[in-house]
Coordinates of C-alpha atoms in Angstrom, one line a residue:
Chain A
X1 CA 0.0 0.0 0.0
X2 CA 1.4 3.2 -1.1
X3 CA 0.3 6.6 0.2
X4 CA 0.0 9.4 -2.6
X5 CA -1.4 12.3 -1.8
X6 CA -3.7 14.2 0.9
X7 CA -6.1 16.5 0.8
X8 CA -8.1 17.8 3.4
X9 CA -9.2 15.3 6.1
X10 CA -8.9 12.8 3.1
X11 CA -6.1 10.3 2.2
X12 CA -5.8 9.4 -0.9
X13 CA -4.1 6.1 -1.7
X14 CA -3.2 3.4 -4.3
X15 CA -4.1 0.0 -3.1
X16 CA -1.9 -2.0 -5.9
X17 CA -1.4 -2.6 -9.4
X18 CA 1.3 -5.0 -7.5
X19 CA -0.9 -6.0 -4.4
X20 CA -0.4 -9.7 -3.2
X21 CA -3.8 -9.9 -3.3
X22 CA -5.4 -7.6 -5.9
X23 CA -4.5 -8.8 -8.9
X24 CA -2.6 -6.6 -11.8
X25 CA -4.9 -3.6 -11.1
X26 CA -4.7 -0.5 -9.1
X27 CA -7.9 1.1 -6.9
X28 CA -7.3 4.3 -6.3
X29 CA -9.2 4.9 -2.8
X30 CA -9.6 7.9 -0.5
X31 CA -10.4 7.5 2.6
X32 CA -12.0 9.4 5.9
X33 CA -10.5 7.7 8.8
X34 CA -11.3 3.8 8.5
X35 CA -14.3 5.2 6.0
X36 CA -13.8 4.7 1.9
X37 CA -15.2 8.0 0.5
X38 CA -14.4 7.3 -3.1
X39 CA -13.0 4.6 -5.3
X40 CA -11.8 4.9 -8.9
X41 CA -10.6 1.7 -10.3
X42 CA -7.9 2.1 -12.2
X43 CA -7.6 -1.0 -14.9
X44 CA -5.5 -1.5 -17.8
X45 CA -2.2 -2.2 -15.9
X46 CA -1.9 -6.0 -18.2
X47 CA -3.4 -4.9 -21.3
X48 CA -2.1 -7.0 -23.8
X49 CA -4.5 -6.2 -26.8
X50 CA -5.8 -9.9 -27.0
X51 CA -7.9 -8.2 -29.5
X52 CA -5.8 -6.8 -31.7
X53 CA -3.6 -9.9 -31.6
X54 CA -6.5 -11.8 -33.3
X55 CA -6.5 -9.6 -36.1
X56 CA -3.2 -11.0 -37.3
X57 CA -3.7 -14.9 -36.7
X58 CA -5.5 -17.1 -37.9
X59 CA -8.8 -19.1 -36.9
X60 CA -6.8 -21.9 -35.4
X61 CA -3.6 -19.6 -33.8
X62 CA -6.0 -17.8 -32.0
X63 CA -7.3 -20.6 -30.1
X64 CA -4.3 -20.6 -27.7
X65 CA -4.1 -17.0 -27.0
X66 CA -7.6 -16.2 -26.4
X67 CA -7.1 -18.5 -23.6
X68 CA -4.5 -16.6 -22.2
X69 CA -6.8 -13.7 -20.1
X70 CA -8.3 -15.9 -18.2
X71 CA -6.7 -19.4 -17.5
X72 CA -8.3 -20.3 -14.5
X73 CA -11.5 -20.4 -16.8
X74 CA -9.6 -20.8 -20.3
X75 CA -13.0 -23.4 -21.8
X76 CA -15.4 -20.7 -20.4
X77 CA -13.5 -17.9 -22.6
X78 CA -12.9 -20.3 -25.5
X79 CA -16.3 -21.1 -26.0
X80 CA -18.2 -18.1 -26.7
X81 CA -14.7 -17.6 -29.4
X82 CA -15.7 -21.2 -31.3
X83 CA -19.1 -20.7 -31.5
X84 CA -18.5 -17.6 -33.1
X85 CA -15.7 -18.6 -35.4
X86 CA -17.8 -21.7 -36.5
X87 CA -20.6 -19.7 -37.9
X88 CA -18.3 -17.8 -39.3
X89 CA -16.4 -21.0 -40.8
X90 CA -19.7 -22.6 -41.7
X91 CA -18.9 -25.6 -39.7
X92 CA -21.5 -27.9 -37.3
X93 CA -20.1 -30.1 -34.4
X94 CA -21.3 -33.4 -33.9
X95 CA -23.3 -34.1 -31.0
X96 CA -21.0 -35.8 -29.1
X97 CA -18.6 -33.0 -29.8
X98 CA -20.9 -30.6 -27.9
X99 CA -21.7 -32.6 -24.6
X100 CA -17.6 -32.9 -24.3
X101 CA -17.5 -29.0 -24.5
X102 CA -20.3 -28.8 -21.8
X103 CA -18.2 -31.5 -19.7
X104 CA -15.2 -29.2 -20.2
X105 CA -16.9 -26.0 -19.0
X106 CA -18.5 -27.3 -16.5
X107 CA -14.9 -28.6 -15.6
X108 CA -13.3 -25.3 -15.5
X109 CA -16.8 -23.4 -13.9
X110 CA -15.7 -25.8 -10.8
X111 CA -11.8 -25.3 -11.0
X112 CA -12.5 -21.3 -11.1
X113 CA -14.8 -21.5 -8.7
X114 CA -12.5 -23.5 -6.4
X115 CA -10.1 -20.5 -7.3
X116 CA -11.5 -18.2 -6.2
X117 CA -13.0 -19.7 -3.3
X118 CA -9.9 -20.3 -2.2
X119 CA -8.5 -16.8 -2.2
X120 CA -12.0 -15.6 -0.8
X121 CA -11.0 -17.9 2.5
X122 CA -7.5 -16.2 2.7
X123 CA -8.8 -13.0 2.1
X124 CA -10.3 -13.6 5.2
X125 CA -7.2 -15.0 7.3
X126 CA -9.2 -18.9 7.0
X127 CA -6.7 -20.8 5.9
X128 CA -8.0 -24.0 6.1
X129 CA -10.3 -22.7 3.1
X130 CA -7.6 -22.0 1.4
X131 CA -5.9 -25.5 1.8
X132 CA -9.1 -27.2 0.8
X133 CA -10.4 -26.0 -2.0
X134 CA -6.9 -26.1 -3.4
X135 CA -6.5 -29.5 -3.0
X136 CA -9.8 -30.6 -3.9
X137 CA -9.0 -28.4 -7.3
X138 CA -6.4 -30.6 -8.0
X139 CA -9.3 -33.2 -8.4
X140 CA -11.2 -31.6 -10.9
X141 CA -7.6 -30.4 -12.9
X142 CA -6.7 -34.3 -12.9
X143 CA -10.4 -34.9 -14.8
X144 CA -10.1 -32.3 -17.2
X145 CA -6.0 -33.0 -18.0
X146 CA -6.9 -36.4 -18.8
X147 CA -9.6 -35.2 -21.3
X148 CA -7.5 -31.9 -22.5
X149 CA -3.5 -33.0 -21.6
X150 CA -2.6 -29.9 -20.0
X151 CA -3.8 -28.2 -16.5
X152 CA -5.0 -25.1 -17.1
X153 CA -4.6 -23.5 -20.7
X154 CA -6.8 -26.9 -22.7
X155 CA -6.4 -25.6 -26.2
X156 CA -9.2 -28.1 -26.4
X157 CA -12.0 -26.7 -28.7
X158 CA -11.5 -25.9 -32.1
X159 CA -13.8 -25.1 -34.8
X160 CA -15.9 -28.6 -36.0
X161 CA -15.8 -30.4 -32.6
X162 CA -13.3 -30.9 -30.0
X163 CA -9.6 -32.4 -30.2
X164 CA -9.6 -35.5 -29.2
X165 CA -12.5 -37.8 -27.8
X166 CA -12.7 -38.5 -23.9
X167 CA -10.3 -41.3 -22.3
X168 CA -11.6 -44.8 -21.6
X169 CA -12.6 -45.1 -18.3
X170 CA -13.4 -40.7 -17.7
X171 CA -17.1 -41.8 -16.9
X172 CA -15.9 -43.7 -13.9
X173 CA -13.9 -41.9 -12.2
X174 CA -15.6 -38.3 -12.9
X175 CA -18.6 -40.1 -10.9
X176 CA -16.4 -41.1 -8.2
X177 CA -15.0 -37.8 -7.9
X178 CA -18.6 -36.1 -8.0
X179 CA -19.5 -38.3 -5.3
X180 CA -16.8 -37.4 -3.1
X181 CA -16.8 -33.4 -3.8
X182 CA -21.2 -33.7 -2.7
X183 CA -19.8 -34.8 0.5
X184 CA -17.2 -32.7 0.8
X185 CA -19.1 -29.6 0.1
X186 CA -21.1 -30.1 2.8
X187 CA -17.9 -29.8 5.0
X188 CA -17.1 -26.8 3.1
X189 CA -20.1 -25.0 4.4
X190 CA -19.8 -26.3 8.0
X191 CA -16.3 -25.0 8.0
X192 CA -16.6 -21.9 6.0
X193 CA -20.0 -21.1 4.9
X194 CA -21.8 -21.9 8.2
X195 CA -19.1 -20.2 10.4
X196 CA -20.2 -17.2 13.0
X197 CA -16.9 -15.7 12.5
X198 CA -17.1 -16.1 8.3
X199 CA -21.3 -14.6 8.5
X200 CA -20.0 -11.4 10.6
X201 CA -17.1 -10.8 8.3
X202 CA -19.5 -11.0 5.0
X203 CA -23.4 -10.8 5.9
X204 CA -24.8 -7.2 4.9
X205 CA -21.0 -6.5 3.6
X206 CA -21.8 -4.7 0.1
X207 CA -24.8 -5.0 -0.5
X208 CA -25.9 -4.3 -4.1
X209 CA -29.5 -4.2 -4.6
X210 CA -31.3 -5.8 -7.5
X211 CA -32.2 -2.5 -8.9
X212 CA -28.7 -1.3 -8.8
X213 CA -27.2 -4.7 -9.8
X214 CA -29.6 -4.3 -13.2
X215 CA -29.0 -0.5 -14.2
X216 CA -25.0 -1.2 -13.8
X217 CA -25.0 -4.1 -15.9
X218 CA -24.0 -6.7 -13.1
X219 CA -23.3 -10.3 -14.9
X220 CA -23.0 -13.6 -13.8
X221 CA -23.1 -14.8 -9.9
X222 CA -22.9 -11.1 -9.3
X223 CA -26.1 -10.3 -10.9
X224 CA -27.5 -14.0 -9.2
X225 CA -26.5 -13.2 -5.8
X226 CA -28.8 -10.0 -6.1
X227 CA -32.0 -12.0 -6.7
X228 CA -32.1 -11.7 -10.8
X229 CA -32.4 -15.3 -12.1
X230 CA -30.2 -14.6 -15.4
X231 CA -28.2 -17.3 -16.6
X232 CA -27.2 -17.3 -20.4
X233 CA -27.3 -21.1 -20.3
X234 CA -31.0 -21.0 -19.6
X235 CA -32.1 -17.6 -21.2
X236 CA -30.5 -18.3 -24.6
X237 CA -29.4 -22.1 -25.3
X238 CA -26.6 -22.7 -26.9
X239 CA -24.4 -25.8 -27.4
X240 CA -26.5 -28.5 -25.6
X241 CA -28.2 -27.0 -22.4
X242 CA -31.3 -26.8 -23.8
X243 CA -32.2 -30.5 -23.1
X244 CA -29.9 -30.4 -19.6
X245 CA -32.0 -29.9 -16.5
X246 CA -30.5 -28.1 -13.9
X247 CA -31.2 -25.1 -11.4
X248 CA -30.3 -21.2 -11.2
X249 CA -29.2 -20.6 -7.8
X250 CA -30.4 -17.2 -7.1
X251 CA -30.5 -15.5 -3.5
X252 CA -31.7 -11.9 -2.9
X253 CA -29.6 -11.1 -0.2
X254 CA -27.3 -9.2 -2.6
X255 CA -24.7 -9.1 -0.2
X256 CA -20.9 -10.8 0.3
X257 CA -22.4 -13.6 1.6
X258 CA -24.9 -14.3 -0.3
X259 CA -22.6 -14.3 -3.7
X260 CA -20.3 -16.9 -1.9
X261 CA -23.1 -19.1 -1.5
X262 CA -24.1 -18.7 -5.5
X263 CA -21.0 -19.9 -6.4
X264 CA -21.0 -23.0 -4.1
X265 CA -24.4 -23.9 -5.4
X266 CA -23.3 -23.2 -8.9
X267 CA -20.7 -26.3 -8.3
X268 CA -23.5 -28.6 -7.5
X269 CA -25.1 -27.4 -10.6
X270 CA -22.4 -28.1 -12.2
X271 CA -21.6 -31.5 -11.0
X272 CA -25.7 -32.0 -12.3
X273 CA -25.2 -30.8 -15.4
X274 CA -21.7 -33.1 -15.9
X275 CA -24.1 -36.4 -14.9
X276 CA -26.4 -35.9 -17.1
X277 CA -24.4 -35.2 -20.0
X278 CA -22.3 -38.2 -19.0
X279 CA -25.5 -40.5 -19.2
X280 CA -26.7 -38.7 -22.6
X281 CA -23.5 -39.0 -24.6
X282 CA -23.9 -41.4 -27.5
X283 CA -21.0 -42.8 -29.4
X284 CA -19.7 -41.1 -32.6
X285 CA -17.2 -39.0 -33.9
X286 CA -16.3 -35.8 -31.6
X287 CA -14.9 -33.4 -34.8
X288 CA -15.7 -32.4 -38.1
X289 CA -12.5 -32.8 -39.9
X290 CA -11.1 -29.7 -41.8
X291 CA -8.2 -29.9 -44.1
X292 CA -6.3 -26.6 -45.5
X293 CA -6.6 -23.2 -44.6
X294 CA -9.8 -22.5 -42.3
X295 CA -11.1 -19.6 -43.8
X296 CA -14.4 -17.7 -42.7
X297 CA -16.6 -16.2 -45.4
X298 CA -17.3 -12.7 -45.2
X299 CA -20.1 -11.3 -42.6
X300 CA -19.9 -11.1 -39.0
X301 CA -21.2 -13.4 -35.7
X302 CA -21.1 -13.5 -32.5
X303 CA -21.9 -15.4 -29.9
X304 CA -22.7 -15.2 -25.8
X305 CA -22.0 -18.0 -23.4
X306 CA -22.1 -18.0 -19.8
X307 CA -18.5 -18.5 -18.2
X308 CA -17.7 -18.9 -14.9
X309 CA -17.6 -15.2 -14.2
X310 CA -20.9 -14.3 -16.2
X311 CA -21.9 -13.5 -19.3
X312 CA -19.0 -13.9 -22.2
X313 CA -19.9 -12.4 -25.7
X314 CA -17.6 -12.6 -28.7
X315 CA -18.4 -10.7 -31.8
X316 CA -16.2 -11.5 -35.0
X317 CA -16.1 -9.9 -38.5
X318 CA -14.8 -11.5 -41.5
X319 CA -13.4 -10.0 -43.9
X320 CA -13.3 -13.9 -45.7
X321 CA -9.5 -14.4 -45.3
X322 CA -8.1 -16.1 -42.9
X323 CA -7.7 -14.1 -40.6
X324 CA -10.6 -12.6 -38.7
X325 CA -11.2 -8.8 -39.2
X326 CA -11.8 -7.7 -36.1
X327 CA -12.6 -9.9 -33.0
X328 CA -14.8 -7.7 -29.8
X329 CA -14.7 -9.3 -26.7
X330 CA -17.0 -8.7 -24.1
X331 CA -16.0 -10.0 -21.2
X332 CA -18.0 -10.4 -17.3
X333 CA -14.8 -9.0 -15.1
X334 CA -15.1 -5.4 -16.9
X335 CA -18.8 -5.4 -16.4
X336 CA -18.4 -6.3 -12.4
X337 CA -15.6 -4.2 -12.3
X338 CA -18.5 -0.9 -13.2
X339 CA -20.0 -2.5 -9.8
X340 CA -16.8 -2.2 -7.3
X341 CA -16.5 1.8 -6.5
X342 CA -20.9 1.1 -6.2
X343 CA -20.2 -0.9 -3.8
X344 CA -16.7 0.2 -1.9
X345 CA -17.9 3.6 -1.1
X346 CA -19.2 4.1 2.7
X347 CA -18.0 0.8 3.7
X348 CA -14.8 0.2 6.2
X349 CA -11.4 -0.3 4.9
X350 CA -11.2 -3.6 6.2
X351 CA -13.8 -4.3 4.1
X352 CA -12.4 -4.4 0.7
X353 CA -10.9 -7.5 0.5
X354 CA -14.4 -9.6 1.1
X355 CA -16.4 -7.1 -1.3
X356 CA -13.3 -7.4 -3.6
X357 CA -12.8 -10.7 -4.2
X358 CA -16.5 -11.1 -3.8
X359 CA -17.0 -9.8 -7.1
X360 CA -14.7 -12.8 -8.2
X361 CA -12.9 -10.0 -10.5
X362 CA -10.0 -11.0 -12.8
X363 CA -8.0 -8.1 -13.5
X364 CA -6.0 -9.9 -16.7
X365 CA -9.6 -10.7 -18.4
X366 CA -10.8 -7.4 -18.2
X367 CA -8.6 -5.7 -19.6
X368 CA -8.0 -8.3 -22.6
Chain B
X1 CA -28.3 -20.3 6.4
X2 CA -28.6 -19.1 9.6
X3 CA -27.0 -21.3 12.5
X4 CA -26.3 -20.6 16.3
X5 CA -23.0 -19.0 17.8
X6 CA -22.2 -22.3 19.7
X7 CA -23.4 -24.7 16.8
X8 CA -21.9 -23.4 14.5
X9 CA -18.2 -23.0 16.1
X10 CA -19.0 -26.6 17.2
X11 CA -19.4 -27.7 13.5
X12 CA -16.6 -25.9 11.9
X13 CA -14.1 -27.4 14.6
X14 CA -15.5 -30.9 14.1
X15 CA -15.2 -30.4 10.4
X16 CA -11.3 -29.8 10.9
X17 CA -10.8 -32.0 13.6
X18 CA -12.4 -34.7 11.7
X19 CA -9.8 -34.0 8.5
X20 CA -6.7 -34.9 11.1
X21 CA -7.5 -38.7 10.7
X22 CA -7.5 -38.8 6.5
X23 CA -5.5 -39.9 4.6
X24 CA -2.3 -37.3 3.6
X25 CA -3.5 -35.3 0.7
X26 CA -0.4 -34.0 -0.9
X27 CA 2.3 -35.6 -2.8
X28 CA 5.9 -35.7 -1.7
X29 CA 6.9 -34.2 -5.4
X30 CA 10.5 -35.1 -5.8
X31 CA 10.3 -38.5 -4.6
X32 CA 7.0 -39.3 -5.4
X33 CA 5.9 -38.7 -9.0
X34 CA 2.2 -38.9 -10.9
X35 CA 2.0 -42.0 -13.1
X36 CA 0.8 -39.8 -15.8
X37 CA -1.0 -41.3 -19.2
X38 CA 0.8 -41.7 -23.0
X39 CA 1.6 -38.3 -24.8
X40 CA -1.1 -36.8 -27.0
X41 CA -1.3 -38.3 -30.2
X42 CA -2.4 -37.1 -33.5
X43 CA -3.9 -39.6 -36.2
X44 CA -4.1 -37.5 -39.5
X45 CA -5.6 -39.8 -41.7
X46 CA -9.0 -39.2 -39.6
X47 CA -7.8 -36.2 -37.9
X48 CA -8.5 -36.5 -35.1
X49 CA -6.3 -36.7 -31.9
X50 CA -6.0 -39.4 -28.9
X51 CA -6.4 -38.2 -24.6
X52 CA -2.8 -37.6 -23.7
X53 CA -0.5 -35.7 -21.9
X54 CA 0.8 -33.0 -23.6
X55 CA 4.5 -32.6 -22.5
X56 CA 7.5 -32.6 -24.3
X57 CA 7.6 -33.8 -27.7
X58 CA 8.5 -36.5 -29.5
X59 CA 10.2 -36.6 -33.1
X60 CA 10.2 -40.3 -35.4
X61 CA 13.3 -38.9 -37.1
X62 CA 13.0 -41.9 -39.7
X63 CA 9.2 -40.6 -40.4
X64 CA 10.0 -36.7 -41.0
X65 CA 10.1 -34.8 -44.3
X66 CA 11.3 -31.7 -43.3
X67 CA 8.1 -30.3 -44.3
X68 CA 7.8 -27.7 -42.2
X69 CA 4.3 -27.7 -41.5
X70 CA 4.9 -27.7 -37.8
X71 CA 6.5 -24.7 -37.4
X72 CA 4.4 -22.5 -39.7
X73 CA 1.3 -24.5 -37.3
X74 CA 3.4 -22.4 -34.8
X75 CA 4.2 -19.3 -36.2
X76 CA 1.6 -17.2 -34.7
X77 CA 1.6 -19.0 -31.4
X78 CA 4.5 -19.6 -29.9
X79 CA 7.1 -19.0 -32.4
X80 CA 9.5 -22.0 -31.1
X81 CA 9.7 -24.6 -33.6
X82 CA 12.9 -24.0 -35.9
X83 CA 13.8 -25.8 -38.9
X84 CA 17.6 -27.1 -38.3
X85 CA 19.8 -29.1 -40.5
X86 CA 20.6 -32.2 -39.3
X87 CA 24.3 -35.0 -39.9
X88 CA 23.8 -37.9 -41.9
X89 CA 21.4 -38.6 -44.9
X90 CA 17.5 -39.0 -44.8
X91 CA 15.9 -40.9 -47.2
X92 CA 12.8 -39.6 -46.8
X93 CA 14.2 -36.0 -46.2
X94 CA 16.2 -35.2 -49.0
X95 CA 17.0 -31.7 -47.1
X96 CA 18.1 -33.4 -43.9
X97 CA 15.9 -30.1 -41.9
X98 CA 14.5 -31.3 -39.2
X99 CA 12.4 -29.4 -36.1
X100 CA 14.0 -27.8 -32.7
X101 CA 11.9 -26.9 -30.3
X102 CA 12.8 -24.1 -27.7
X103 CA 11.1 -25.2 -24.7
X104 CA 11.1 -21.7 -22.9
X105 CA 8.6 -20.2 -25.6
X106 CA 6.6 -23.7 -26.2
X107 CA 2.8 -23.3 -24.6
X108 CA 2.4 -26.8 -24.7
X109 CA -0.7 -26.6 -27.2
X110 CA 0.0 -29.3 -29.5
X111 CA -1.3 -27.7 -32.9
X112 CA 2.2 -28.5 -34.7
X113 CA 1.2 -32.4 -33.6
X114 CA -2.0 -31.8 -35.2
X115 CA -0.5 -30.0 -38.0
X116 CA 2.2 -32.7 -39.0
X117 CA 1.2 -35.0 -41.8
X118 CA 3.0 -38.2 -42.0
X119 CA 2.1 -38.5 -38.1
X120 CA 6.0 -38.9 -36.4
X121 CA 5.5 -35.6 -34.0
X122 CA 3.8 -36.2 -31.0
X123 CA 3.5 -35.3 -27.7
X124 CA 5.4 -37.5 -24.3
X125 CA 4.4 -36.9 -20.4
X126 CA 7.5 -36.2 -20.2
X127 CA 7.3 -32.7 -17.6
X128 CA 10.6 -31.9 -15.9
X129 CA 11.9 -29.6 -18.4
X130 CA 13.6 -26.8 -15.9
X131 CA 17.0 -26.2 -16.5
X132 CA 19.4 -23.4 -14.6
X133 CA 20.8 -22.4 -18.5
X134 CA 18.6 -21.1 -21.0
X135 CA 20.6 -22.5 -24.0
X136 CA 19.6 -26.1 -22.5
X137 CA 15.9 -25.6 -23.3
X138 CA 16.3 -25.7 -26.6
X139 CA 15.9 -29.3 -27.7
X140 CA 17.8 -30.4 -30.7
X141 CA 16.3 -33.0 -33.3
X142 CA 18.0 -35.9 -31.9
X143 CA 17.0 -35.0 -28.7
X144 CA 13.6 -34.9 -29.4
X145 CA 13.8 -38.3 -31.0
X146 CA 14.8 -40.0 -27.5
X147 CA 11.7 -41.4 -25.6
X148 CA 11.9 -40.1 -21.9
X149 CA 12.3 -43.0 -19.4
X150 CA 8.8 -43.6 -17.5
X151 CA 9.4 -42.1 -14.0
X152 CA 5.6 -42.2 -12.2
X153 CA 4.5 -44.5 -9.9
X154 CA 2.0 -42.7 -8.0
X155 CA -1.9 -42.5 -9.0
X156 CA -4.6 -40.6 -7.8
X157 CA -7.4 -42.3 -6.7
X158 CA -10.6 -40.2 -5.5
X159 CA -13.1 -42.1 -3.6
X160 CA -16.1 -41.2 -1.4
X161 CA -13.7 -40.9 1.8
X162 CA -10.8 -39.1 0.8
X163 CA -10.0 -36.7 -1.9
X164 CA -6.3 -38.6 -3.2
X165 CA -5.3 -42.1 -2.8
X166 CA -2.3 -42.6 -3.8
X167 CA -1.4 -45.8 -4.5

């Protein structure tokens, strides 16, 4: 923490862009006493013009380096990018191609989610939740390496299908692994979520109101915790959902608390959604093969998933080379981010770090 | 989601107390290594790849063409695949220019596997790639054509009790 400047009875100070905890991005907070006055987030600070970047690649180049702004989530982000790009390309999966991809973001909505539940614990000085959900991670990285070879950064959907089918024996163990993480949730929340000392850190802590969380343009768990049922997976299908049957946790609390407990619902959902996929999937070929130089004909698409953060919208325009013309992301960090000062101001420094990380905000997605 | 003071300081001790009898969860790295699956592979006849662990790579030296395709695949991506001339004669590389891979600018991706046609690049487990000199990460063709010795013993194995078993 660095003090800059003061004014009056107010201090004006930097909290980051190199805080332990913050992420790569600065808040520029001034402060009466213990009291936050005002807060101006200050983004930008690992802008590395994913966008731009596209603009010189092609369809298949891009696939790794979209990936790169948010790892922890890197299916989520990739997504919304090859649903676009494959209506561009003019290319269908097969069926069994899309319940994989559904299995794979489901995968990574429960490693982020982990992630950040993780940090939210230390935030708080419980470290025990940040042992646990780190090591029970490790679970769900194991299921999804053995379907996409690498820990984090997959590379593992590309226009036509995905890369390579599931390995003999996933069904099993995924099942075994659900089973344990049902029960081991349930510790979770007598540990963490159920604890006096956890409640009075985070109950009526930054409290956006439904209202509010609509006319700022709140996405994702954010907007859930706040009592709007929105979820991009129900509200517009894409991919497979629309036959999957699963739940929008939605609590109208709107507070620190209650987004904590969105996200650990959101993992049970998730652990539905993976069963029943895992049931549905029929045998068949998981990719359309392509051979030459993927080219997308001229026009424009876009696409809007729901990643683990919120609501993830792609928009690509093709100029029909093969390289896309211009590539907008709109990504769910930027959109909390509009949310943060909202809900800083008038609370106690001590504070920040639950409504912070509360928002489950990524600094390097948001600024792309 | 409301609970009492007593119960719920109660539960949350419980909960931790209860974890001191499980089974270790962590893995003592150096001496105790994952037993991790086969390498990815690529078939590109059907194109379409195997579940594998995408590590280090692997290079049939007797299978390559010097084609190149690889590292235009990575042109835009990494940038690390070089095409190197290589001793002795090829038949089926009349150029004798082989891929090098510099392993401190690879992402581990594996679209030059996928982009290779005459399918001898593919993927090992093979992790352990640190090295203290920078020079060292950059694997000549006849070292990528060595297999790397199996080292993992250790599985994990998730049941309803405990989150690793390692057996």
């Amino acid at each position: 923490m660095e003090v800059v400047e003061r004014q009056g009875n107010y201090l004006t100070m930097s909290i980051g862009p190199q805080h332990p905890g913050s992420g790569h991005m600065r808040l520029i907070v001034t402060v009466d006493g213990d009291i936050i006055v005002k807060v101006k987030p200050d983004p930008g600070y690992v802008h590395r013009g994913a966008e731009k970047m596209c603009e010189v690649r092609t369809y298949i180049q891009n696939i790794p380096h979209l990936e790169r702004p948010v790892i922890i989530d890197s299916s989520g982000i990739l997504f919304a990018y090859i649903l676009a790009a494959e209506e561009l390309i003019g290319v269908q999966p097969p069926p069994r191609a899309q319940y994989i991809r559904i299995i794979m973001a489901e995968l990574n909505r429960i490693i982020s989610h982990m992630y950040w539940l993780s940090i939210y614990g230390i935030f708080m000085g419980h470290s025990t939740m940040f042992m646990w959900p780190m090591g029970d991670r490790e679970l769900f990285i194991d299921l999804a390496a053995s379907i996409g070879g690498t820990r984090v950064t997959f590379s593992y959907f590309i226009p036509g299908g995905v890369r390579n089918d599931i390995p003999p024996g996933f069904k099993e163990k995924a099942l075994k692994t659900f089973d344990y993480f049902v029960k081991r949730l349930k510790e979770y929340e007598k540990i963490y979520f159920n604890n006096p000392l956890v409640l009075k850190r985070t109950q009526g802590v930054g409290v956006l109101k439904r209202e509010d969380a609509i006319s700022l343009g709140v996405t994702g768990p954010n907007l859930r915790a706040s009592g709007v049922a929105s979820d991009t997976r129900k509200d517009e299908p894409y991919s497979m959902y629309d036959g999957i049957d699963f739940d929008i946790p939605t609590y109208r609390e709107g507070d620190s608390y209650s987004r904590a407990w969105v996200r650990l619902e959101e993992m049970r959902e998730s652990m539905k959604i993976m069963r029943q996929v895992l049931d549905k999937m029929e045998a068949g070929p998981v990719k359309q093969p392509m051979r030459g130089q993927i080219k997308g004909k001229v026009g424009e698409a876009f696409a809007r998933t729901e990643a683990a953060r919120g609501t993830m919208f792609f928009h690509i325009v093709s100029d029909g080379g093969k390289f896309p013309y211009r590539v907008k992301i709109s990504v769910p960090s930027f959109r909390n981010l509009i949310a943060m000062s909202h809900l800083l101001e008038g609370n106690r420094l001590a504070d920040m770090p639950v409504i912070y990380w509360g928002l489950d905000y990524w600094p390097v997605e948001a600024d792309r | 989601m409301s609970v009492s003071l007593g119960r719920g300081i109660f539960d949350a001790f419980f909960a931790s107390i209860k974890s001191l009898f499980k089974r270790r969860y962590t893995l003592r790295y150096p001496e105790q290594k994952l037993d991790l699956p086969d390498g990815y592979t690529f078939d590109a006849k059907t194109q379409v790849g195997s579940p594998g662990v995408k590590g280090r790579h692997i290079l049939y030296l007797d299978k390559c063409t010097g084609c190149s395709l690889c590292a235009i695949a990575c042109e835009g991506i990494a940038d690390c695949i070089d095409m190197v001339k290589v001793d002795g004669t090829w038949p089926k590389d009349k150029k004798a220019i082989m891929p090098q891979i510099d392993y401190g600018r690879c992402v581990f991706c594996g679209f030059c596997v996928d982009a290779c046609p005459f399918d001898c690049l593919f993927m090992t487990p093979e992790y352990e790639l640190a090295s203290t000199d920078k020079r060292k990460l950059v694997y000549t063709p006849f070292q990528l054509g060595n297999l790397p010795e199996k080292k993992g013993l250790v599985e994990f194995i998730p049941d309803e009790k405990s989150g690793a078993h390692h057996a």
